[in-house]
PDB file of C-alpha atoms and ligand atoms in Angstrom:
ATOM      1  CA  MET H   1       0.000   0.000   0.000  1.00  0.00           C
ATOM      2  CA  ASN H   2       2.644   2.472  -1.081  1.00  0.00           C
ATOM      3  CA  ALA H   3       0.704   4.201  -3.800  1.00  0.00           C
ATOM      4  CA  ASP H   4      -1.227   6.509  -1.518  1.00  0.00           C
ATOM      5  CA  VAL H   5       1.752   7.498   0.668  1.00  0.00           C
ATOM      6  CA  LEU H   6       2.065  11.186  -0.147  1.00  0.00           C
ATOM      7  CA  VAL H   7       5.198  11.757   1.912  1.00  0.00           C
ATOM      8  CA  ARG H   8       7.522   9.497   3.849  1.00  0.00           C
ATOM      9  CA  CYS H   9      10.252  10.528   6.322  1.00  0.00           C
ATOM     10  CA  ARG H  10      12.980   8.032   7.150  1.00  0.00           C
ATOM     11  CA  ALA H  11      15.043   9.258  10.108  1.00  0.00           C
ATOM     12  CA  ALA H  12      14.831  12.768   8.679  1.00  0.00           C
ATOM     13  CA  ALA H  13      16.747  15.298  10.755  1.00  0.00           C
ATOM     14  CA  ARG H  14      17.380  19.021  10.430  1.00  0.00           C
ATOM     15  CA  THR H  15      20.135  20.888  12.247  1.00  0.00           C
ATOM     16  CA  TYR H  16      20.572  24.650  12.017  1.00  0.00           C
ATOM     17  CA  GLY H  17      24.066  26.096  12.369  1.00  0.00           C
ATOM     18  CA  THR H  18      27.274  24.247  13.108  1.00  0.00           C
ATOM     19  CA  GLY H  19      29.640  23.570  15.996  1.00  0.00           C
ATOM     20  CA  PRO H  20      28.666  24.579  19.519  1.00  0.00           C
ATOM     21  CA  ALA H  21      25.895  26.851  18.178  1.00  0.00           C
ATOM     22  CA  ALA H  22      24.171  24.009  16.292  1.00  0.00           C
ATOM     23  CA  VAL H  23      20.489  23.491  17.074  1.00  0.00           C
ATOM     24  CA  VAL H  24      18.911  20.152  16.230  1.00  0.00           C
ATOM     25  CA  ALA H  25      15.414  21.302  15.302  1.00  0.00           C
ATOM     26  CA  VAL H  26      14.253  17.809  14.260  1.00  0.00           C
ATOM     27  CA  HIS H  27      15.920  14.532  15.338  1.00  0.00           C
ATOM     28  CA  GLY H  28      15.518  11.564  13.001  1.00  0.00           C
ATOM     29  CA  ALA H  29      11.756  11.685  12.385  1.00  0.00           C
ATOM     30  CA  SER H  30      10.105   8.699  10.725  1.00  0.00           C
ATOM     31  CA  CYS H  31       6.532   8.922   9.531  1.00  0.00           C
ATOM     32  CA  GLU H  32       4.209   8.455   6.577  1.00  0.00           C
ATOM     33  CA  ILE H  33       1.282  10.579   5.513  1.00  0.00           C
ATOM     34  CA  ARG H  34      -1.347   9.170   3.177  1.00  0.00           C
ATOM     35  CA  ALA H  35      -4.256  10.554   1.246  1.00  0.00           C
ATOM     36  CA  GLY H  36      -7.171  10.725   3.685  1.00  0.00           C
ATOM     37  CA  ASP H  37      -4.986  11.160   6.791  1.00  0.00           C
ATOM     38  CA  ARG H  38      -6.095  13.910   9.218  1.00  0.00           C
ATOM     39  CA  ILE H  39      -3.189  14.487  11.577  1.00  0.00           C
ATOM     40  CA  ALA H  40      -2.624  17.014  14.348  1.00  0.00           C
ATOM     41  CA  ILE H  41       0.934  17.673  15.512  1.00  0.00           C
ATOM     42  CA  THR H  42       1.087  19.187  18.970  1.00  0.00           C
ATOM     43  CA  GLY H  43       4.067  20.282  21.025  1.00  0.00           C
ATOM     44  CA  PRO H  44       5.457  23.315  22.799  1.00  0.00           C
ATOM     45  CA  SER H  45       6.963  26.302  21.037  1.00  0.00           C
ATOM     46  CA  GLY H  46      10.427  25.481  19.692  1.00  0.00           C
ATOM     47  CA  SER H  47       9.782  21.717  19.623  1.00  0.00           C
ATOM     48  CA  GLY H  48      10.350  21.504  15.858  1.00  0.00           C
ATOM     49  CA  LYS H  49       6.812  21.452  14.436  1.00  0.00           C
ATOM     50  CA  SER H  50       7.409  24.117  11.775  1.00  0.00           C
ATOM     51  CA  THR H  51      10.728  22.581  10.759  1.00  0.00           C
ATOM     52  CA  LEU H  52       9.084  19.162  10.351  1.00  0.00           C
ATOM     53  CA  LEU H  53       6.330  20.696   8.210  1.00  0.00           C
ATOM     54  CA  HIS H  54       8.957  22.434   6.066  1.00  0.00           C
ATOM     55  CA  LEU H  55      10.758  19.100   5.582  1.00  0.00           C
ATOM     56  CA  LEU H  56       7.447  17.499   4.521  1.00  0.00           C
ATOM     57  CA  ALA H  57       6.927  20.332   2.010  1.00  0.00           C
ATOM     58  CA  ALA H  58      10.505  20.173   0.618  1.00  0.00           C
ATOM     59  CA  LEU H  59      11.041  23.744   1.810  1.00  0.00           C
ATOM     60  CA  GLU H  60      13.929  22.461   3.941  1.00  0.00           C
ATOM     61  CA  THR H  61      16.422  19.727   3.083  1.00  0.00           C
ATOM     62  CA  PRO H  62      17.139  17.149   5.781  1.00  0.00           C
ATOM     63  CA  THR H  63      20.693  17.307   7.126  1.00  0.00           C
ATOM     64  CA  SER H  64      20.499  13.524   7.505  1.00  0.00           C
ATOM     65  CA  GLY H  65      17.919  10.881   6.685  1.00  0.00           C
ATOM     66  CA  LYS H  66      15.480  11.109   3.836  1.00  0.00           C
ATOM     67  CA  VAL H  67      12.146  12.586   2.816  1.00  0.00           C
ATOM     68  CA  THR H  68      10.409  11.180  -0.268  1.00  0.00           C
ATOM     69  CA  TRP H  69       7.061  11.754  -1.957  1.00  0.00           C
ATOM     70  CA  PRO H  70       6.088   8.351  -3.414  1.00  0.00           C
ATOM     71  CA  GLY H  71       2.519   9.402  -4.248  1.00  0.00           C
ATOM     72  CA  LEU H  72       3.483  12.560  -6.128  1.00  0.00           C
ATOM     73  CA  ALA H  73       4.722  12.502  -9.706  1.00  0.00           C
ATOM     74  CA  GLN H  74       7.465  14.985  -8.916  1.00  0.00           C
ATOM     75  CA  LYS H  75       8.980  17.032  -6.117  1.00  0.00           C
ATOM     76  CA  PRO H  76       6.339  19.055  -4.261  1.00  0.00           C
ATOM     77  CA  GLY H  77       5.158  22.358  -5.701  1.00  0.00           C
ATOM     78  CA  PRO H  78       2.279  24.621  -4.600  1.00  0.00           C
ATOM     79  CA  ASP H  79      -0.169  22.646  -6.757  1.00  0.00           C
ATOM     80  CA  THR H  80       0.654  19.365  -4.996  1.00  0.00           C
ATOM     81  CA  VAL H  81       1.638  20.383  -1.450  1.00  0.00           C
ATOM     82  CA  GLY H  82      -0.028  23.475   0.000  1.00  0.00           C
ATOM     83  CA  VAL H  83       1.483  25.152   3.051  1.00  0.00           C
ATOM     84  CA  VAL H  84      -0.378  27.532   5.348  1.00  0.00           C
ATOM     85  CA  PHE H  85       2.615  29.298   6.888  1.00  0.00           C
ATOM     86  CA  GLN H  86       2.730  30.174  10.564  1.00  0.00           C
ATOM     87  CA  GLY H  87       3.902  33.743   9.953  1.00  0.00           C
ATOM     88  CA  PRO H  88       2.834  36.450   7.511  1.00  0.00           C
ATOM     89  CA  SER H  89       3.016  35.163   3.953  1.00  0.00           C
ATOM     90  CA  LEU H  90       0.921  37.537   1.853  1.00  0.00           C
ATOM     91  CA  ILE H  91       2.591  39.720  -0.755  1.00  0.00           C
ATOM     92  CA  PRO H  92       2.193  43.335   0.409  1.00  0.00           C
ATOM     93  CA  ALA H  93       1.732  44.881  -3.056  1.00  0.00           C
ATOM     94  CA  LEU H  94      -1.098  42.547  -4.123  1.00  0.00           C
ATOM     95  CA  ASP H  95      -4.674  42.789  -2.902  1.00  0.00           C
ATOM     96  CA  ILE H  96      -6.271  39.839  -1.128  1.00  0.00           C
ATOM     97  CA  ALA H  97      -7.971  38.404  -4.233  1.00  0.00           C
ATOM     98  CA  GLU H  98      -4.704  38.672  -6.192  1.00  0.00           C
ATOM     99  CA  ASN H  99      -2.757  37.060  -3.343  1.00  0.00           C
ATOM    100  CA  THR H 100      -5.224  34.177  -3.218  1.00  0.00           C
ATOM    101  CA  ALA H 101      -5.259  33.711  -7.007  1.00  0.00           C
ATOM    102  CA  LEU H 102      -1.487  34.014  -7.455  1.00  0.00           C
ATOM    103  CA  PRO H 103      -0.583  30.287  -7.203  1.00  0.00           C
ATOM    104  CA  LEU H 104      -3.230  29.524  -9.842  1.00  0.00           C
ATOM    105  CA  ILE H 105      -2.010  32.262 -12.173  1.00  0.00           C
ATOM    106  CA  LEU H 106       1.590  31.080 -11.740  1.00  0.00           C
ATOM    107  CA  ALA H 107       0.370  27.582 -12.617  1.00  0.00           C
ATOM    108  CA  GLY H 108      -1.013  28.967 -15.892  1.00  0.00           C
ATOM    109  CA  GLN H 109      -4.738  29.412 -15.146  1.00  0.00           C
ATOM    110  CA  PRO H 110      -6.399  32.282 -17.012  1.00  0.00           C
ATOM    111  CA  GLU H 111      -6.834  35.254 -14.708  1.00  0.00           C
ATOM    112  CA  PRO H 112     -10.673  35.435 -14.640  1.00  0.00           C
ATOM    113  CA  ALA H 113     -10.969  31.735 -13.732  1.00  0.00           C
ATOM    114  CA  ALA H 114      -8.227  32.061 -11.103  1.00  0.00           C
ATOM    115  CA  ARG H 115      -9.935  35.113  -9.602  1.00  0.00           C
ATOM    116  CA  GLY H 116     -13.304  33.325  -9.529  1.00  0.00           C
ATOM    117  CA  ARG H 117     -11.846  30.353  -7.706  1.00  0.00           C
ATOM    118  CA  ALA H 118      -9.949  32.646  -5.333  1.00  0.00           C
ATOM    119  CA  LEU H 119     -13.176  34.474  -4.426  1.00  0.00           C
ATOM    120  CA  ASP H 120     -14.978  31.153  -3.846  1.00  0.00           C
ATOM    121  CA  CYS H 121     -12.212  30.004  -1.493  1.00  0.00           C
ATOM    122  CA  LEU H 122     -12.145  33.348   0.330  1.00  0.00           C
ATOM    123  CA  ALA H 123     -15.906  32.931   0.873  1.00  0.00           C
ATOM    124  CA  LEU H 124     -15.285  29.507   2.458  1.00  0.00           C
ATOM    125  CA  VAL H 125     -13.271  31.212   5.239  1.00  0.00           C
ATOM    126  CA  ASP H 126     -15.657  34.206   5.508  1.00  0.00           C
ATOM    127  CA  ALA H 127     -13.113  36.513   3.891  1.00  0.00           C
ATOM    128  CA  ALA H 128     -14.795  37.389   0.569  1.00  0.00           C
ATOM    129  CA  HIS H 129     -15.394  40.942   1.807  1.00  0.00           C
ATOM    130  CA  LEU H 130     -11.622  41.459   2.082  1.00  0.00           C
ATOM    131  CA  ALA H 131     -10.975  40.768  -1.631  1.00  0.00           C
ATOM    132  CA  ASP H 132     -10.019  44.341  -2.586  1.00  0.00           C
ATOM    133  CA  LYS H 133      -7.993  45.164   0.528  1.00  0.00           C
ATOM    134  CA  LEU H 134      -4.228  45.133   0.822  1.00  0.00           C
ATOM    135  CA  PRO H 135      -2.548  42.842   3.391  1.00  0.00           C
ATOM    136  CA  GLU H 136      -1.633  45.898   5.521  1.00  0.00           C
ATOM    137  CA  GLU H 137      -5.336  46.743   5.813  1.00  0.00           C
ATOM    138  CA  ILE H 138      -6.397  43.448   7.400  1.00  0.00           C
ATOM    139  CA  SER H 139      -5.795  41.897  10.831  1.00  0.00           C
ATOM    140  CA  GLY H 140      -3.443  39.005  11.615  1.00  0.00           C
ATOM    141  CA  GLY H 141      -6.406  36.662  12.065  1.00  0.00           C
ATOM    142  CA  GLN H 142      -7.895  37.729   8.725  1.00  0.00           C
ATOM    143  CA  ALA H 143      -4.508  37.228   7.033  1.00  0.00           C
ATOM    144  CA  GLN H 144      -4.382  33.732   8.514  1.00  0.00           C
ATOM    145  CA  ARG H 145      -7.773  32.925   6.933  1.00  0.00           C
ATOM    146  CA  VAL H 146      -6.617  34.335   3.589  1.00  0.00           C
ATOM    147  CA  ALA H 147      -3.512  32.127   3.744  1.00  0.00           C
ATOM    148  CA  VAL H 148      -5.837  29.140   4.236  1.00  0.00           C
ATOM    149  CA  ALA H 149      -7.974  30.227   1.257  1.00  0.00           C
ATOM    150  CA  ARG H 150      -4.870  30.555  -0.937  1.00  0.00           C
ATOM    151  CA  VAL H 151      -3.894  26.939  -0.212  1.00  0.00           C
ATOM    152  CA  LEU H 152      -7.438  25.656  -0.776  1.00  0.00           C
ATOM    153  CA  ALA H 153      -7.583  27.470  -4.132  1.00  0.00           C
ATOM    154  CA  ALA H 154      -4.568  25.506  -5.369  1.00  0.00           C
ATOM    155  CA  ALA H 155      -6.358  22.178  -4.600  1.00  0.00           C
ATOM    156  CA  PRO H 156      -3.205  20.358  -3.434  1.00  0.00           C
ATOM    157  CA  ARG H 157      -2.908  16.624  -2.656  1.00  0.00           C
ATOM    158  CA  LEU H 158      -1.362  17.370   0.745  1.00  0.00           C
ATOM    159  CA  ILE H 159      -2.287  20.317   2.967  1.00  0.00           C
ATOM    160  CA  LEU H 160       0.211  21.319   5.682  1.00  0.00           C
ATOM    161  CA  ALA H 161      -1.211  24.000   7.971  1.00  0.00           C
ATOM    162  CA  ASP H 162       1.185  25.494  10.533  1.00  0.00           C
ATOM    163  CA  GLU H 163      -0.826  26.767  13.516  1.00  0.00           C
ATOM    164  CA  PRO H 164      -3.570  28.026  11.186  1.00  0.00           C
ATOM    165  CA  THR H 165      -5.810  29.011  14.093  1.00  0.00           C
ATOM    166  CA  GLY H 166      -3.128  30.617  16.290  1.00  0.00           C
ATOM    167  CA  GLN H 167      -4.587  34.101  15.923  1.00  0.00           C
ATOM    168  CA  LEU H 168      -8.258  33.148  15.782  1.00  0.00           C
ATOM    169  CA  ASP H 169     -10.889  32.944  18.504  1.00  0.00           C
ATOM    170  CA  GLN H 170     -12.193  29.453  19.223  1.00  0.00           C
ATOM    171  CA  ASP H 171     -15.342  29.678  17.059  1.00  0.00           C
ATOM    172  CA  THR H 172     -13.529  31.129  14.064  1.00  0.00           C
ATOM    173  CA  GLY H 173     -10.691  28.630  14.515  1.00  0.00           C
ATOM    174  CA  SER H 174     -13.218  25.821  14.618  1.00  0.00           C
ATOM    175  CA  ARG H 175     -14.771  27.003  11.346  1.00  0.00           C
ATOM    176  CA  VAL H 176     -11.355  27.177   9.690  1.00  0.00           C
ATOM    177  CA  ILE H 177     -10.618  23.582  10.768  1.00  0.00           C
ATOM    178  CA  ASP H 178     -14.041  22.524   9.414  1.00  0.00           C
ATOM    179  CA  VAL H 179     -13.179  24.108   6.060  1.00  0.00           C
ATOM    180  CA  LEU H 180      -9.720  22.505   5.963  1.00  0.00           C
ATOM    181  CA  VAL H 181     -11.166  19.063   6.736  1.00  0.00           C
ATOM    182  CA  ALA H 182     -14.082  19.450   4.290  1.00  0.00           C
ATOM    183  CA  THR H 183     -11.746  20.592   1.514  1.00  0.00           C
ATOM    184  CA  ALA H 184      -9.254  17.811   2.221  1.00  0.00           C
ATOM    185  CA  ASP H 185     -12.203  15.355   2.083  1.00  0.00           C
ATOM    186  CA  ALA H 186     -13.418  16.772  -1.223  1.00  0.00           C
ATOM    187  CA  LEU H 187      -9.914  16.648  -2.729  1.00  0.00           C
ATOM    188  CA  GLY H 188      -9.059  13.224  -1.268  1.00  0.00           C
ATOM    189  CA  ALA H 189      -6.026  15.021   0.195  1.00  0.00           C
ATOM    190  CA  GLY H 190      -3.893  14.435   3.274  1.00  0.00           C
ATOM    191  CA  LEU H 191      -4.107  17.071   6.002  1.00  0.00           C
ATOM    192  CA  VAL H 192      -1.573  17.900   8.717  1.00  0.00           C
ATOM    193  CA  VAL H 193      -2.235  20.700  11.207  1.00  0.00           C
ATOM    194  CA  THR H 194       0.202  21.855  13.873  1.00  0.00           C
ATOM    195  CA  THR H 195      -1.438  23.404  16.906  1.00  0.00           C
ATOM    196  CA  HIS H 196      -1.122  24.313  20.563  1.00  0.00           C
ATOM    197  CA  ASP H 197      -4.855  24.069  20.988  1.00  0.00           C
ATOM    198  CA  PRO H 198      -6.255  20.757  22.286  1.00  0.00           C
ATOM    199  CA  HIS H 199      -9.693  21.628  20.839  1.00  0.00           C
ATOM    200  CA  VAL H 200      -8.140  21.893  17.373  1.00  0.00           C
ATOM    201  CA  ALA H 201      -6.072  18.726  17.842  1.00  0.00           C
ATOM    202  CA  GLY H 202      -9.209  16.875  18.969  1.00  0.00           C
ATOM    203  CA  ARG H 203     -10.939  17.674  15.677  1.00  0.00           C
ATOM    204  CA  LEU H 204      -8.451  15.565  13.720  1.00  0.00           C
ATOM    205  CA  SER H 205      -8.472  11.795  13.721  1.00  0.00           C
ATOM    206  CA  ARG H 206      -4.822  11.203  14.674  1.00  0.00           C
ATOM    207  CA  GLN H 207      -2.483  13.033  17.000  1.00  0.00           C
ATOM    208  CA  TRP H 208       1.283  13.110  16.899  1.00  0.00           C
ATOM    209  CA  SER H 209       3.410  15.117  19.271  1.00  0.00           C
ATOM    210  CA  MET H 210       6.840  16.684  19.216  1.00  0.00           C
ATOM    211  CA  HIS H 211       9.157  17.378  22.151  1.00  0.00           C
ATOM    212  CA  ASP H 212      12.661  18.790  21.806  1.00  0.00           C
ATOM    213  CA  GLY H 213      12.711  17.943  18.104  1.00  0.00           C
ATOM    214  CA  ARG H 214      11.578  14.363  18.595  1.00  0.00           C
ATOM    215  CA  LEU H 215       8.447  13.141  16.875  1.00  0.00           C
ATOM    216  CA  GLN H 216       6.817  10.662  19.225  1.00  0.00           C
ATOM    217  CA  PRO H 217       6.852   7.137  17.830  1.00  0.00           C
ATOM    218  CA  VAL H 218       3.954   6.686  15.492  1.00  0.00           C
ATOM    219  CA  PRO H 219       2.766   3.092  15.578  1.00  0.00           C
ATOM    220  CA  PRO H 220       1.664   1.786  12.188  1.00  0.00           C
ATOM    221  CA  VAL H 221      -2.119   1.839  11.921  1.00  0.00           C
ATOM    222  CA  PRO H 222      -3.654  -1.328  10.473  1.00  0.00           C
ATOM    223  CA  GLN H 223      -5.653  -0.624   7.328  1.00  0.00           C
ATOM    224  CA  ASP H 224      -8.986  -1.718   8.832  1.00  0.00           C
ATOM    225  CA  ALA H 225      -8.451   0.516  11.881  1.00  0.00           C
ATOM    226  CA  ARG H 226      -7.856   3.644   9.807  1.00  0.00           C
ATOM    227  CA  PRO H 227     -10.539   6.304  10.083  1.00  0.00           C
ATOM    228  CA  PRO H 228     -13.025   6.156   7.219  1.00  0.00           C
ATOM    229  CA  THR H 229     -12.762   8.827   4.532  1.00  0.00           C
ATOM    230  CA  ARG H 230     -15.945  10.216   3.103  1.00  0.00           C
ATOM    231  CA  GLN H 231     -15.040  10.335  -0.554  1.00  0.00           C
ATOM    232  CA  GLY H 232     -12.509   7.531  -0.867  1.00  0.00           C
ATOM    233  CA  ASP H 233      -8.809   8.193  -1.290  1.00  0.00           C
ATOM    234  CA  GLY H 234      -7.049   9.635  -4.257  1.00  0.00           C
ATOM    235  CA  GLN H 235      -9.975  11.361  -5.982  1.00  0.00           C
TER     236      GLN H 235
HETATM  237  P1  LIG F 301       8.039  25.110  16.581  1.00  0.00           P
HETATM  238  O1  LIG F 301       7.383  25.314  15.253  1.00  0.00           O
HETATM  239  O2  LIG F 301       7.587  23.873  17.295  1.00  0.00           O
HETATM  240  O3  LIG F 301       7.905  26.322  17.445  1.00  0.00           O
HETATM  241  P2  LIG F 301      10.526  25.357  15.098  1.00  0.00           P
HETATM  242  O4  LIG F 301      10.590  24.262  14.112  1.00  0.00           O
HETATM  243  O5  LIG F 301      10.153  26.708  14.624  1.00  0.00           O
HETATM  244  O6  LIG F 301       9.602  24.887  16.319  1.00  0.00           O
HETATM  245  O7  LIG F 301      11.958  25.490  15.801  1.00  0.00           O
HETATM  246  C1  LIG F 301      12.651  24.374  16.345  1.00  0.00           C
HETATM  247  C2  LIG F 301      14.014  24.834  16.818  1.00  0.00           C
HETATM  248  O8  LIG F 301      14.810  25.202  15.697  1.00  0.00           O
HETATM  249  C3  LIG F 301      13.979  26.062  17.735  1.00  0.00           C
HETATM  250  O9  LIG F 301      15.016  25.923  18.674  1.00  0.00           O
HETATM  251  C4  LIG F 301      14.264  27.200  16.772  1.00  0.00           C
HETATM  252  O10 LIG F 301      14.867  28.275  17.452  1.00  0.00           O
HETATM  253  C5  LIG F 301      15.230  26.562  15.794  1.00  0.00           C
HETATM  254  N1  LIG F 301      15.144  27.131  14.446  1.00  0.00           N
HETATM  255  C6  LIG F 301      14.064  27.116  13.630  1.00  0.00           C
HETATM  256  N2  LIG F 301      14.327  27.711  12.447  1.00  0.00           N
HETATM  257  C7  LIG F 301      15.620  28.116  12.520  1.00  0.00           C
HETATM  258  C8  LIG F 301      16.507  28.782  11.601  1.00  0.00           C
HETATM  259  N3  LIG F 301      16.099  29.150  10.374  1.00  0.00           N
HETATM  260  N4  LIG F 301      17.772  29.039  12.028  1.00  0.00           N
HETATM  261  C9  LIG F 301      18.186  28.659  13.245  1.00  0.00           C
HETATM  262  N5  LIG F 301      17.416  28.018  14.153  1.00  0.00           N
HETATM  263  C10 LIG F 301      16.149  27.749  13.794  1.00  0.00           C
HETATM  264 MG1  LIG F 302       6.185  26.791  14.573  1.00  0.00          MG
END
């Protein structure tokens, strides 16, 4: 059952810096994420969650070990692996609709179609009214929702959301998780969400945790014990 493994880490580690100043952000992490997986990664600040997500997205290269993407035809790009970044990620000179449509336009979609899809995805996170604003004119929580909409618009096979509710109140955060899960279901995608919030973690079917750069052992889940997916995998 390798075909639906979107990403696999084999003892993947990432160290920043060298010598006495070196920081091991992630120690040999081993895990697999499949289409249909709904995984929360919890852990204190500085435990390596963002670094692990960046390894899964090929935004960082492991300093040892290996990360592979058996279920993707090629190395991840925005159309296959979507990342909701923890920090600000909108382009200041573009309005919110343009920011949301940008990955589609870069992928070659005609602008009107890209804009239409961007507006639909903004509406999913209650942000359609922000379409004509610039990033500097919206709040941190609104920017976080726009970053979610931008990833949904690209319809990736794997969604990696780094503390996507960190600046949202509980109700709004809950709605954003609903939208992420519903979109992942509709796409037959894998979904990984890092969070400090136990309510958010509880909304996902599996929980992993990180402490001091160590991903807690993830026992293999037998196929018949895996949570059911609504649409079937790989659609
Ligand atoms: P988390 O997302 O759980 O807060 P991070 O992955 O951001 O954890 O960070 C893990 C560790 O790696 C921390 O000690 C952090 O200071 C360090 N770190 C992260 N990114 C860098 C970087 N670009 N350069 C140096 N150290 C970094
Ligand atoms: Mg982080």
